[in-house]
mmCIF file of N, CA and C and ligand atoms in Angstrom:
data_model
loop_
_atom_site.group_PDB
_atom_site.id
_atom_site.type_symbol
_atom_site.label_atom_id
_atom_site.label_comp_id
_atom_site.label_asym_id
_atom_site.label_seq_id
_atom_site.Cartn_x
_atom_site.Cartn_y
_atom_site.Cartn_z
ATOM 1 N N MET A 1 31.397 -22.324 -81.078
ATOM 2 C CA MET A 1 31.021 -21.884 -79.736
ATOM 3 C C MET A 1 31.303 -20.392 -79.587
ATOM 4 N N LYS A 2 30.361 -19.708 -78.924
ATOM 5 C CA LYS A 2 30.503 -18.258 -78.789
ATOM 6 C C LYS A 2 30.758 -17.864 -77.334
ATOM 7 N N ILE A 3 31.620 -16.879 -77.171
ATOM 8 C CA ILE A 3 31.906 -16.335 -75.849
ATOM 9 C C ILE A 3 31.552 -14.858 -75.841
ATOM 10 N N ALA A 4 30.671 -14.467 -74.917
ATOM 11 C CA ALA A 4 30.379 -13.050 -74.718
ATOM 12 C C ALA A 4 31.454 -12.472 -73.815
ATOM 13 N N MET A 5 32.025 -11.351 -74.221
ATOM 14 C CA MET A 5 33.042 -10.709 -73.391
ATOM 15 C C MET A 5 32.656 -9.278 -73.081
ATOM 16 N N GLY A 6 32.964 -8.857 -71.863
ATOM 17 C CA GLY A 6 32.708 -7.482 -71.458
ATOM 18 C C GLY A 6 33.700 -7.071 -70.397
ATOM 19 N N ASN A 7 33.904 -5.780 -70.283
ATOM 20 C CA ASN A 7 34.920 -5.275 -69.346
ATOM 21 C C ASN A 7 34.703 -3.793 -69.096
ATOM 22 N N ASP A 8 35.283 -3.315 -67.999
ATOM 23 C CA ASP A 8 35.272 -1.868 -67.775
ATOM 24 C C ASP A 8 36.586 -1.261 -68.263
ATOM 25 N N HIS A 9 36.769 0.025 -67.959
ATOM 26 C CA HIS A 9 37.935 0.767 -68.445
ATOM 27 C C HIS A 9 39.267 0.189 -67.964
ATOM 28 N N SER A 10 39.254 -0.493 -66.808
ATOM 29 C CA SER A 10 40.506 -1.000 -66.246
ATOM 30 C C SER A 10 41.015 -2.234 -66.981
ATOM 31 N N ALA A 11 40.190 -2.791 -67.859
ATOM 32 C CA ALA A 11 40.508 -4.110 -68.413
ATOM 33 C C ALA A 11 40.455 -4.169 -69.943
ATOM 34 N N VAL A 12 40.620 -3.039 -70.600
ATOM 35 C CA VAL A 12 40.561 -3.043 -72.071
ATOM 36 C C VAL A 12 41.733 -3.855 -72.646
ATOM 37 N N TYR A 13 42.923 -3.600 -72.125
ATOM 38 C CA TYR A 13 44.092 -4.332 -72.616
ATOM 39 C C TYR A 13 43.926 -5.837 -72.358
ATOM 40 N N MET A 14 43.547 -6.176 -71.121
ATOM 41 C CA MET A 14 43.388 -7.601 -70.757
ATOM 42 C C MET A 14 42.300 -8.254 -71.608
ATOM 43 N N LYS A 15 41.205 -7.552 -71.833
ATOM 44 C CA LYS A 15 40.143 -8.108 -72.687
ATOM 45 C C LYS A 15 40.696 -8.479 -74.063
ATOM 46 N N ASN A 16 41.526 -7.593 -74.622
ATOM 47 C CA ASN A 16 42.058 -7.867 -75.958
ATOM 48 C C ASN A 16 43.043 -9.040 -75.950
ATOM 49 N N VAL A 17 43.805 -9.159 -74.869
ATOM 50 C CA VAL A 17 44.712 -10.314 -74.741
ATOM 51 C C VAL A 17 43.899 -11.613 -74.720
ATOM 52 N N ILE A 18 42.844 -11.623 -73.909
ATOM 53 C CA ILE A 18 42.043 -12.848 -73.757
ATOM 54 C C ILE A 18 41.178 -13.092 -74.995
ATOM 55 N N LYS A 19 40.703 -12.033 -75.594
ATOM 56 C CA LYS A 19 39.921 -12.174 -76.831
ATOM 57 C C LYS A 19 40.769 -12.884 -77.897
ATOM 58 N N ALA A 20 41.997 -12.426 -78.094
ATOM 59 C CA ALA A 20 42.881 -13.055 -79.083
ATOM 60 C C ALA A 20 43.164 -14.511 -78.691
ATOM 61 N N HIS A 21 43.314 -14.735 -77.395
ATOM 62 C CA HIS A 21 43.625 -16.093 -76.917
ATOM 63 C C HIS A 21 42.476 -17.063 -77.205
ATOM 64 N N VAL A 22 41.253 -16.660 -76.895
ATOM 65 C CA VAL A 22 40.134 -17.594 -77.101
ATOM 66 C C VAL A 22 39.787 -17.727 -78.588
ATOM 67 N N GLU A 23 40.009 -16.659 -79.354
ATOM 68 C CA GLU A 23 39.802 -16.780 -80.803
ATOM 69 C C GLU A 23 40.795 -17.782 -81.392
ATOM 70 N N ALA A 24 42.022 -17.765 -80.882
ATOM 71 C CA ALA A 24 43.033 -18.727 -81.353
ATOM 72 C C ALA A 24 42.641 -20.155 -80.985
ATOM 73 N N LYS A 25 41.832 -20.304 -79.929
ATOM 74 C CA LYS A 25 41.350 -21.636 -79.529
ATOM 75 C C LYS A 25 40.130 -22.052 -80.346
ATOM 76 N N GLY A 26 39.626 -21.160 -81.194
ATOM 77 C CA GLY A 26 38.516 -21.506 -82.080
ATOM 78 C C GLY A 26 37.163 -20.962 -81.673
ATOM 79 N N TYR A 27 37.108 -20.141 -80.629
ATOM 80 C CA TYR A 27 35.836 -19.562 -80.187
ATOM 81 C C TYR A 27 35.557 -18.271 -80.949
ATOM 82 N N GLU A 28 34.275 -18.005 -81.146
ATOM 83 C CA GLU A 28 33.855 -16.721 -81.694
ATOM 84 C C GLU A 28 33.532 -15.802 -80.513
ATOM 85 N N VAL A 29 34.008 -14.567 -80.572
ATOM 86 C CA VAL A 29 33.797 -13.638 -79.464
ATOM 87 C C VAL A 29 32.759 -12.581 -79.833
ATOM 88 N N ILE A 30 31.795 -12.380 -78.935
ATOM 89 C CA ILE A 30 30.889 -11.230 -79.040
ATOM 90 C C ILE A 30 31.406 -10.221 -78.021
ATOM 91 N N ASP A 31 31.927 -9.120 -78.498
ATOM 92 C CA ASP A 31 32.604 -8.138 -77.636
ATOM 93 C C ASP A 31 31.644 -6.998 -77.286
ATOM 94 N N PHE A 32 31.224 -6.975 -76.019
ATOM 95 C CA PHE A 32 30.287 -5.936 -75.581
ATOM 96 C C PHE A 32 30.997 -4.679 -75.074
ATOM 97 N N GLY A 33 32.330 -4.633 -75.215
ATOM 98 C CA GLY A 33 33.056 -3.463 -74.761
ATOM 99 C C GLY A 33 33.221 -3.445 -73.253
ATOM 100 N N THR A 34 33.689 -2.356 -72.746
ATOM 101 C CA THR A 34 34.088 -1.132 -73.382
ATOM 102 C C THR A 34 35.415 -1.307 -74.108
ATOM 103 N N ASN A 35 35.630 -0.442 -75.102
ATOM 104 C CA ASN A 35 36.921 -0.432 -75.764
ATOM 105 C C ASN A 35 37.592 0.924 -75.578
ATOM 106 N N SER A 36 37.176 1.620 -74.537
ATOM 107 C CA SER A 36 37.705 2.949 -74.233
ATOM 108 C C SER A 36 38.320 2.936 -72.827
ATOM 109 N N ALA A 37 39.358 3.741 -72.663
ATOM 110 C CA ALA A 37 40.001 3.869 -71.348
ATOM 111 C C ALA A 37 39.253 4.860 -70.452
ATOM 112 N N GLU A 38 38.227 5.488 -70.990
ATOM 113 C CA GLU A 38 37.441 6.443 -70.203
ATOM 114 C C GLU A 38 36.670 5.705 -69.109
ATOM 115 N N SER A 39 36.647 6.287 -67.934
ATOM 116 C CA SER A 39 35.998 5.624 -66.792
ATOM 117 C C SER A 39 34.533 5.298 -67.099
ATOM 118 N N CYS A 40 34.134 4.080 -66.761
ATOM 119 C CA CYS A 40 32.758 3.644 -67.019
ATOM 120 C C CYS A 40 32.311 2.752 -65.865
ATOM 121 N N ASP A 41 31.094 2.249 -65.947
ATOM 122 C CA ASP A 41 30.508 1.500 -64.830
ATOM 123 C C ASP A 41 30.453 0.001 -65.157
ATOM 124 N N TYR A 42 31.157 -0.800 -64.356
ATOM 125 C CA TYR A 42 31.239 -2.242 -64.622
ATOM 126 C C TYR A 42 29.887 -2.967 -64.626
ATOM 127 N N PRO A 43 28.851 -2.493 -63.865
ATOM 128 C CA PRO A 43 27.583 -3.246 -63.903
ATOM 129 C C PRO A 43 26.968 -3.324 -65.302
ATOM 130 N N VAL A 44 27.182 -2.273 -66.089
ATOM 131 C CA VAL A 44 26.627 -2.244 -67.448
ATOM 132 C C VAL A 44 27.153 -3.424 -68.260
ATOM 133 N N TYR A 45 28.437 -3.681 -68.118
ATOM 134 C CA TYR A 45 29.078 -4.715 -68.942
ATOM 135 C C TYR A 45 28.877 -6.115 -68.350
ATOM 136 N N GLY A 46 28.825 -6.172 -67.036
ATOM 137 C CA GLY A 46 28.518 -7.460 -66.405
ATOM 138 C C GLY A 46 27.133 -7.941 -66.792
ATOM 139 N N GLU A 47 26.195 -7.024 -66.801
ATOM 140 C CA GLU A 47 24.823 -7.395 -67.180
ATOM 141 C C GLU A 47 24.749 -7.816 -68.650
ATOM 142 N N LYS A 48 25.439 -7.098 -69.525
ATOM 143 C CA LYS A 48 25.411 -7.450 -70.955
ATOM 144 C C LYS A 48 25.929 -8.878 -71.177
ATOM 145 N N VAL A 49 27.028 -9.202 -70.507
ATOM 146 C CA VAL A 49 27.604 -10.545 -70.659
ATOM 147 C C VAL A 49 26.638 -11.589 -70.083
ATOM 148 N N GLY A 50 26.094 -11.308 -68.907
ATOM 149 C CA GLY A 50 25.156 -12.253 -68.289
ATOM 150 C C GLY A 50 23.936 -12.484 -69.157
ATOM 151 N N ARG A 51 23.385 -11.415 -69.695
ATOM 152 C CA ARG A 51 22.175 -11.568 -70.521
ATOM 153 C C ARG A 51 22.466 -12.339 -71.807
ATOM 154 N N ALA A 52 23.622 -12.104 -72.396
ATOM 155 C CA ALA A 52 23.963 -12.815 -73.639
ATOM 156 C C ALA A 52 24.019 -14.319 -73.391
ATOM 157 N N VAL A 53 24.564 -14.712 -72.239
ATOM 158 C CA VAL A 53 24.649 -16.138 -71.918
ATOM 159 C C VAL A 53 23.263 -16.670 -71.545
ATOM 160 N N ALA A 54 22.562 -15.944 -70.701
ATOM 161 C CA ALA A 54 21.236 -16.408 -70.258
ATOM 162 C C ALA A 54 20.264 -16.530 -71.424
ATOM 163 N N ASP A 55 20.380 -15.636 -72.414
ATOM 164 C CA ASP A 55 19.472 -15.647 -73.576
ATOM 165 C C ASP A 55 19.911 -16.634 -74.654
ATOM 166 N N GLY A 56 21.086 -17.247 -74.492
ATOM 167 C CA GLY A 56 21.562 -18.215 -75.471
ATOM 168 C C GLY A 56 22.287 -17.608 -76.649
ATOM 169 N N GLU A 57 22.512 -16.290 -76.591
ATOM 170 C CA GLU A 57 23.272 -15.639 -77.664
ATOM 171 C C GLU A 57 24.725 -16.117 -77.646
ATOM 172 N N ALA A 58 25.206 -16.438 -76.442
ATOM 173 C CA ALA A 58 26.575 -16.948 -76.278
ATOM 174 C C ALA A 58 26.525 -18.195 -75.411
ATOM 175 N N ASP A 59 27.533 -19.056 -75.589
ATOM 176 C CA ASP A 59 27.616 -20.284 -74.790
ATOM 177 C C ASP A 59 28.230 -20.011 -73.416
ATOM 178 N N TYR A 60 29.197 -19.122 -73.386
ATOM 179 C CA TYR A 60 29.905 -18.772 -72.153
ATOM 180 C C TYR A 60 30.110 -17.259 -72.105
ATOM 181 N N GLY A 61 30.436 -16.771 -70.919
ATOM 182 C CA GLY A 61 30.788 -15.361 -70.781
ATOM 183 C C GLY A 61 32.092 -15.195 -70.033
ATOM 184 N N ILE A 62 32.857 -14.208 -70.434
ATOM 185 C CA ILE A 62 34.065 -13.828 -69.704
ATOM 186 C C ILE A 62 34.004 -12.317 -69.494
ATOM 187 N N ALA A 63 34.053 -11.906 -68.229
ATOM 188 C CA ALA A 63 33.924 -10.489 -67.911
ATOM 189 C C ALA A 63 35.079 -10.076 -66.996
ATOM 190 N N ILE A 64 35.635 -8.927 -67.263
ATOM 191 C CA ILE A 64 36.857 -8.505 -66.570
ATOM 192 C C ILE A 64 36.710 -7.062 -66.097
ATOM 193 N N CYS A 65 37.040 -6.841 -64.832
ATOM 194 C CA CYS A 65 37.161 -5.462 -64.339
ATOM 195 C C CYS A 65 38.467 -5.386 -63.558
ATOM 196 N N GLY A 66 38.590 -4.445 -62.657
ATOM 197 C CA GLY A 66 39.851 -4.319 -61.929
ATOM 198 C C GLY A 66 40.131 -5.526 -61.064
ATOM 199 N N THR A 67 39.128 -5.981 -60.343
ATOM 200 C CA THR A 67 39.275 -7.144 -59.459
ATOM 201 C C THR A 67 38.536 -8.385 -59.961
ATOM 202 N N GLY A 68 37.576 -8.181 -60.858
ATOM 203 C CA GLY A 68 36.679 -9.261 -61.286
ATOM 204 C C GLY A 68 35.471 -9.390 -60.377
ATOM 205 N N ILE A 69 35.490 -8.669 -59.273
ATOM 206 C CA ILE A 69 34.420 -8.839 -58.287
ATOM 207 C C ILE A 69 33.159 -8.077 -58.673
ATOM 208 N N GLY A 70 33.301 -6.808 -58.960
ATOM 209 C CA GLY A 70 32.116 -6.002 -59.275
ATOM 210 C C GLY A 70 31.385 -6.511 -60.509
ATOM 211 N N ILE A 71 32.140 -6.786 -61.550
ATOM 212 C CA ILE A 71 31.514 -7.228 -62.802
ATOM 213 C C ILE A 71 30.928 -8.640 -62.629
ATOM 214 N N GLY A 72 31.538 -9.423 -61.712
ATOM 215 C CA GLY A 72 31.005 -10.753 -61.413
ATOM 216 C C GLY A 72 29.695 -10.676 -60.648
ATOM 217 N N ILE A 73 29.630 -9.781 -59.684
ATOM 218 C CA ILE A 73 28.379 -9.602 -58.941
ATOM 219 C C ILE A 73 27.274 -9.173 -59.905
ATOM 220 N N ALA A 74 27.607 -8.241 -60.790
ATOM 221 C CA ALA A 74 26.598 -7.744 -61.742
ATOM 222 C C ALA A 74 26.096 -8.871 -62.648
ATOM 223 N N ALA A 75 27.019 -9.639 -63.221
ATOM 224 C CA ALA A 75 26.611 -10.735 -64.120
ATOM 225 C C ALA A 75 25.775 -11.764 -63.370
ATOM 226 N N SER A 76 26.104 -11.992 -62.100
ATOM 227 C CA SER A 76 25.402 -13.035 -61.342
ATOM 228 C C SER A 76 23.978 -12.643 -60.972
ATOM 229 N N LYS A 77 23.644 -11.372 -61.151
ATOM 230 C CA LYS A 77 22.270 -10.935 -60.882
ATOM 231 C C LYS A 77 21.306 -11.334 -62.003
ATOM 232 N N VAL A 78 21.856 -11.725 -63.136
ATOM 233 C CA VAL A 78 21.012 -12.146 -64.264
ATOM 234 C C VAL A 78 20.571 -13.585 -64.014
ATOM 235 N N LYS A 79 19.285 -13.824 -64.128
ATOM 236 C CA LYS A 79 18.730 -15.154 -63.872
ATOM 237 C C LYS A 79 19.365 -16.193 -64.803
ATOM 238 N N GLY A 80 19.813 -17.282 -64.228
ATOM 239 C CA GLY A 80 20.407 -18.350 -65.030
ATOM 240 C C GLY A 80 21.928 -18.319 -65.053
ATOM 241 N N ILE A 81 22.495 -17.290 -64.441
ATOM 242 C CA ILE A 81 23.954 -17.141 -64.494
ATOM 243 C C ILE A 81 24.610 -17.666 -63.223
ATOM 244 N N ARG A 82 25.689 -18.416 -63.433
ATOM 245 C CA ARG A 82 26.529 -18.903 -62.338
ATOM 246 C C ARG A 82 27.957 -18.420 -62.613
ATOM 247 N N VAL A 83 28.407 -17.524 -61.761
ATOM 248 C CA VAL A 83 29.702 -16.868 -61.972
ATOM 249 C C VAL A 83 30.785 -17.515 -61.134
ATOM 250 N N CYS A 84 31.977 -17.632 -61.694
ATOM 251 C CA CYS A 84 33.153 -17.878 -60.866
ATOM 252 C C CYS A 84 34.120 -16.729 -61.076
ATOM 253 N N THR A 85 34.540 -16.140 -59.977
ATOM 254 C CA THR A 85 35.567 -15.094 -60.008
ATOM 255 C C THR A 85 36.857 -15.744 -59.541
ATOM 256 N N CYS A 86 37.828 -15.835 -60.433
ATOM 257 C CA CYS A 86 39.017 -16.647 -60.162
ATOM 258 C C CYS A 86 40.309 -15.864 -60.332
ATOM 259 N N SER A 87 41.212 -16.066 -59.388
ATOM 260 C CA SER A 87 42.548 -15.461 -59.497
ATOM 261 C C SER A 87 43.622 -16.513 -59.734
ATOM 262 N N GLU A 88 43.187 -17.755 -59.811
ATOM 263 C CA GLU A 88 44.136 -18.858 -60.072
ATOM 264 C C GLU A 88 43.401 -19.992 -60.805
ATOM 265 N N PRO A 89 44.150 -20.842 -61.504
ATOM 266 C CA PRO A 89 43.519 -21.836 -62.384
ATOM 267 C C PRO A 89 42.811 -22.998 -61.697
ATOM 268 N N TYR A 90 43.220 -23.347 -60.470
ATOM 269 C CA TYR A 90 42.610 -24.510 -59.815
ATOM 270 C C TYR A 90 41.106 -24.305 -59.613
ATOM 271 N N SER A 91 40.748 -23.133 -59.111
ATOM 272 C CA SER A 91 39.325 -22.856 -58.891
ATOM 273 C C SER A 91 38.575 -22.777 -60.217
ATOM 274 N N ALA A 92 39.220 -22.194 -61.213
ATOM 275 C CA ALA A 92 38.579 -22.088 -62.533
ATOM 276 C C ALA A 92 38.288 -23.481 -63.080
ATOM 277 N N ARG A 93 39.248 -24.363 -62.915
ATOM 278 C CA ARG A 93 39.096 -25.733 -63.418
ATOM 279 C C ARG A 93 37.928 -26.449 -62.733
ATOM 280 N N LEU A 94 37.896 -26.403 -61.397
ATOM 281 C CA LEU A 94 36.860 -27.154 -60.674
ATOM 282 C C LEU A 94 35.483 -26.508 -60.784
ATOM 283 N N SER A 95 35.438 -25.256 -61.105
ATOM 284 C CA SER A 95 34.136 -24.587 -61.189
ATOM 285 C C SER A 95 33.321 -25.068 -62.384
ATOM 286 N N ARG A 96 33.958 -25.705 -63.331
ATOM 287 C CA ARG A 96 33.203 -26.256 -64.466
ATOM 288 C C ARG A 96 32.616 -27.630 -64.114
ATOM 289 N N PRO A 97 33.402 -28.643 -63.799
ATOM 290 C CA PRO A 97 32.826 -29.962 -63.529
ATOM 291 C C PRO A 97 31.862 -29.974 -62.351
ATOM 292 N N HIS A 98 32.119 -29.172 -61.336
ATOM 293 C CA HIS A 98 31.323 -29.248 -60.107
ATOM 294 C C HIS A 98 30.145 -28.280 -60.089
ATOM 295 N N THR A 99 30.345 -27.065 -60.534
ATOM 296 C CA THR A 99 29.294 -26.045 -60.354
ATOM 297 C C THR A 99 28.747 -25.500 -61.669
ATOM 298 N N ASN A 100 29.258 -26.014 -62.790
ATOM 299 C CA ASN A 100 28.726 -25.658 -64.106
ATOM 300 C C ASN A 100 28.635 -24.147 -64.284
ATOM 301 N N THR A 101 29.686 -23.455 -63.911
ATOM 302 C CA THR A 101 29.681 -21.993 -64.069
ATOM 303 C C THR A 101 29.611 -21.644 -65.546
ATOM 304 N N ASN A 102 28.885 -20.571 -65.829
ATOM 305 C CA ASN A 102 28.756 -20.162 -67.235
ATOM 306 C C ASN A 102 29.312 -18.771 -67.514
ATOM 307 N N VAL A 103 29.757 -18.086 -66.481
ATOM 308 C CA VAL A 103 30.479 -16.822 -66.674
ATOM 309 C C VAL A 103 31.717 -16.839 -65.779
ATOM 310 N N LEU A 104 32.849 -16.550 -66.385
ATOM 311 C CA LEU A 104 34.125 -16.427 -65.666
ATOM 312 C C LEU A 104 34.484 -14.950 -65.555
ATOM 313 N N THR A 105 34.891 -14.536 -64.361
ATOM 314 C CA THR A 105 35.413 -13.177 -64.220
ATOM 315 C C THR A 105 36.757 -13.226 -63.505
ATOM 316 N N PHE A 106 37.562 -12.236 -63.776
ATOM 317 C CA PHE A 106 38.822 -12.070 -63.044
ATOM 318 C C PHE A 106 39.249 -10.619 -63.149
ATOM 319 N N GLY A 107 40.298 -10.296 -62.387
ATOM 320 C CA GLY A 107 40.711 -8.908 -62.282
ATOM 321 C C GLY A 107 41.946 -8.585 -63.096
ATOM 322 N N ALA A 108 41.828 -7.586 -63.949
ATOM 323 C CA ALA A 108 42.970 -7.143 -64.758
ATOM 324 C C ALA A 108 44.058 -6.524 -63.881
ATOM 325 N N ARG A 109 43.657 -6.075 -62.651
ATOM 326 C CA ARG A 109 44.639 -5.511 -61.726
ATOM 327 C C ARG A 109 45.144 -6.556 -60.742
ATOM 328 N N VAL A 110 44.692 -7.788 -60.916
ATOM 329 C CA VAL A 110 45.042 -8.858 -59.971
ATOM 330 C C VAL A 110 45.959 -9.888 -60.617
ATOM 331 N N VAL A 111 45.631 -10.316 -61.817
ATOM 332 C CA VAL A 111 46.417 -11.355 -62.485
ATOM 333 C C VAL A 111 47.103 -10.790 -63.731
ATOM 334 N N GLY A 112 48.246 -11.371 -64.067
ATOM 335 C CA GLY A 112 48.955 -11.000 -65.285
ATOM 336 C C GLY A 112 48.413 -11.758 -66.482
ATOM 337 N N ASP A 113 48.910 -11.399 -67.659
ATOM 338 C CA ASP A 113 48.415 -11.990 -68.909
ATOM 339 C C ASP A 113 48.483 -13.515 -68.911
ATOM 340 N N GLU A 114 49.632 -14.055 -68.512
ATOM 341 C CA GLU A 114 49.815 -15.510 -68.624
ATOM 342 C C GLU A 114 48.949 -16.262 -67.615
ATOM 343 N N MET A 115 48.823 -15.708 -66.410
ATOM 344 C CA MET A 115 47.930 -16.334 -65.416
ATOM 345 C C MET A 115 46.490 -16.279 -65.916
ATOM 346 N N ALA A 116 46.113 -15.165 -66.503
ATOM 347 C CA ALA A 116 44.740 -15.030 -67.019
ATOM 348 C C ALA A 116 44.469 -16.071 -68.107
ATOM 349 N N LYS A 117 45.415 -16.260 -68.994
ATOM 350 C CA LYS A 117 45.236 -17.257 -70.067
ATOM 351 C C LYS A 117 45.092 -18.661 -69.476
ATOM 352 N N MET A 118 45.887 -18.948 -68.436
ATOM 353 C CA MET A 118 45.819 -20.269 -67.806
ATOM 354 C C MET A 118 44.461 -20.477 -67.123
ATOM 355 N N ILE A 119 43.972 -19.431 -66.470
ATOM 356 C CA ILE A 119 42.642 -19.488 -65.834
ATOM 357 C C ILE A 119 41.579 -19.775 -66.896
ATOM 358 N N VAL A 120 41.652 -19.051 -67.995
ATOM 359 C CA VAL A 120 40.668 -19.221 -69.072
ATOM 360 C C VAL A 120 40.747 -20.632 -69.663
ATOM 361 N N ASP A 121 41.961 -21.120 -69.876
ATOM 362 C CA ASP A 121 42.129 -22.461 -70.449
ATOM 363 C C ASP A 121 41.523 -23.536 -69.544
ATOM 364 N N GLU A 122 41.825 -23.449 -68.251
ATOM 365 C CA GLU A 122 41.286 -24.453 -67.323
ATOM 366 C C GLU A 122 39.769 -24.390 -67.280
ATOM 367 N N TRP A 123 39.235 -23.204 -67.392
ATOM 368 C CA TRP A 123 37.784 -23.028 -67.334
ATOM 369 C C TRP A 123 37.111 -23.575 -68.595
ATOM 370 N N LEU A 124 37.670 -23.235 -69.757
ATOM 371 C CA LEU A 124 37.037 -23.651 -71.014
ATOM 372 C C LEU A 124 37.269 -25.124 -71.335
ATOM 373 N N ASP A 125 38.375 -25.669 -70.882
ATOM 374 C CA ASP A 125 38.756 -27.019 -71.307
ATOM 375 C C ASP A 125 38.181 -28.125 -70.422
ATOM 376 N N ASN A 126 37.434 -27.761 -69.403
ATOM 377 C CA ASN A 126 36.855 -28.765 -68.501
ATOM 378 C C ASN A 126 35.333 -28.709 -68.540
ATOM 379 N N GLU A 127 34.733 -29.854 -68.773
ATOM 380 C CA GLU A 127 33.281 -29.928 -68.942
ATOM 381 C C GLU A 127 32.556 -30.180 -67.625
ATOM 382 N N TYR A 128 31.326 -29.769 -67.577
ATOM 383 C CA TYR A 128 30.466 -30.073 -66.430
ATOM 384 C C TYR A 128 30.266 -31.583 -66.325
ATOM 385 N N GLN A 129 30.328 -32.123 -65.084
ATOM 386 C CA GLN A 129 30.224 -33.574 -64.898
ATOM 387 C C GLN A 129 28.805 -34.053 -64.600
ATOM 388 N N GLY A 130 27.926 -33.162 -64.154
ATOM 389 C CA GLY A 130 26.572 -33.601 -63.805
ATOM 390 C C GLY A 130 26.615 -34.561 -62.642
ATOM 391 N N GLY A 131 25.815 -35.637 -62.709
ATOM 392 C CA GLY A 131 25.813 -36.651 -61.654
ATOM 393 C C GLY A 131 25.458 -36.057 -60.305
ATOM 394 N N ARG A 132 26.288 -36.329 -59.299
ATOM 395 C CA ARG A 132 25.988 -35.883 -57.939
ATOM 396 C C ARG A 132 25.982 -34.358 -57.829
ATOM 397 N N HIS A 133 26.622 -33.703 -58.782
ATOM 398 C CA HIS A 133 26.687 -32.238 -58.725
ATOM 399 C C HIS A 133 25.377 -31.589 -59.164
ATOM 400 N N GLN A 134 24.576 -32.318 -59.945
ATOM 401 C CA GLN A 134 23.371 -31.702 -60.503
ATOM 402 C C GLN A 134 22.385 -31.282 -59.421
ATOM 403 N N ARG A 135 22.223 -32.147 -58.393
ATOM 404 C CA ARG A 135 21.288 -31.798 -57.315
ATOM 405 C C ARG A 135 21.667 -30.470 -56.669
ATOM 406 N N ARG A 136 22.948 -30.284 -56.470
ATOM 407 C CA ARG A 136 23.422 -29.062 -55.802
ATOM 408 C C ARG A 136 23.273 -27.848 -56.709
ATOM 409 N N VAL A 137 23.581 -28.037 -57.986
ATOM 410 C CA VAL A 137 23.391 -26.924 -58.921
ATOM 411 C C VAL A 137 21.910 -26.560 -58.999
ATOM 412 N N ASP A 138 21.053 -27.579 -59.016
ATOM 413 C CA ASP A 138 19.599 -27.318 -59.017
ATOM 414 C C ASP A 138 19.184 -26.541 -57.772
ATOM 415 N N GLN A 139 19.753 -26.901 -56.635
ATOM 416 C CA GLN A 139 19.429 -26.186 -55.385
ATOM 417 C C GLN A 139 19.857 -24.729 -55.468
ATOM 418 N N VAL A 140 21.022 -24.513 -56.051
ATOM 419 C CA VAL A 140 21.495 -23.129 -56.214
ATOM 420 C C VAL A 140 20.527 -22.345 -57.100
ATOM 421 N N MET A 141 20.131 -22.941 -58.215
ATOM 422 C CA MET A 141 19.279 -22.220 -59.168
ATOM 423 C C MET A 141 17.886 -21.993 -58.622
ATOM 424 N N GLU A 142 17.450 -22.891 -57.739
ATOM 425 C CA GLU A 142 16.132 -22.733 -57.131
ATOM 426 C C GLU A 142 16.074 -21.461 -56.275
ATOM 427 N N ILE A 143 17.183 -21.057 -55.740
ATOM 428 C CA ILE A 143 17.215 -19.839 -54.912
ATOM 429 C C ILE A 143 16.715 -18.633 -55.716
ATOM 430 N N GLU A 144 16.933 -18.644 -57.032
ATOM 431 C CA GLU A 144 16.471 -17.535 -57.873
ATOM 432 C C GLU A 144 14.947 -17.405 -57.889
ATOM 433 N N ASN A 145 14.263 -18.482 -57.550
ATOM 434 C CA ASN A 145 12.799 -18.473 -57.646
ATOM 435 C C ASN A 145 12.111 -17.981 -56.380
ATOM 436 N N HIS A 146 12.880 -17.544 -55.389
ATOM 437 C CA HIS A 146 12.267 -17.114 -54.125
ATOM 438 C C HIS A 146 12.578 -15.654 -53.845
HETATM 439 C C1 LIG B 1 37.060 0.431 -61.151
HETATM 440 O O1 LIG B 1 37.919 1.395 -60.624
HETATM 441 C C2 LIG B 1 36.976 -0.764 -60.220
HETATM 442 O O2 LIG B 1 36.229 -0.437 -59.099
HETATM 443 C C3 LIG B 1 36.380 -1.941 -60.943
HETATM 444 O O3 LIG B 1 37.151 -2.224 -62.070
HETATM 445 C C4 LIG B 1 36.314 -3.247 -60.188
HETATM 446 O O4 LIG B 1 37.536 -3.577 -59.626
HETATM 447 C C5 LIG B 1 35.202 -3.460 -59.274
HETATM 448 O O5 LIG B 1 35.009 -4.548 -58.710
#
């Protein structure tokens, strides 16, 4: 399974922490950067992660900026992407079975390393349930067509 990862300048350290964490769990990471502390624009990286998932290059995406909000908004503009921006594990966990999110974002300036790992674990370790949730997910995706 492949995970597309992207981040802005505020999250280079956090990206590397999470990259090592998911690689240890057996995932292959496609790292879209940035790997520089020089100021850059989060939409560039949010879009790269979103497109990699939407195009099937990656199974999931994880994108990190200062808050997780900007890069999450950017990734969610890509057709086919359902983002969850999470600062705690409970929401990350439920966003998989209920809403089938395919990109996770969070803030390197909001959560610490261990909380981030827990968020990622809950997100990756819980599968989409389908069933009654599918109608609602379909309704969400239909909004993209208007
Ligand atoms: C960059 O300073 C900051 O605005 C960005 O990382 C992010 O928090 C935006 O949502």
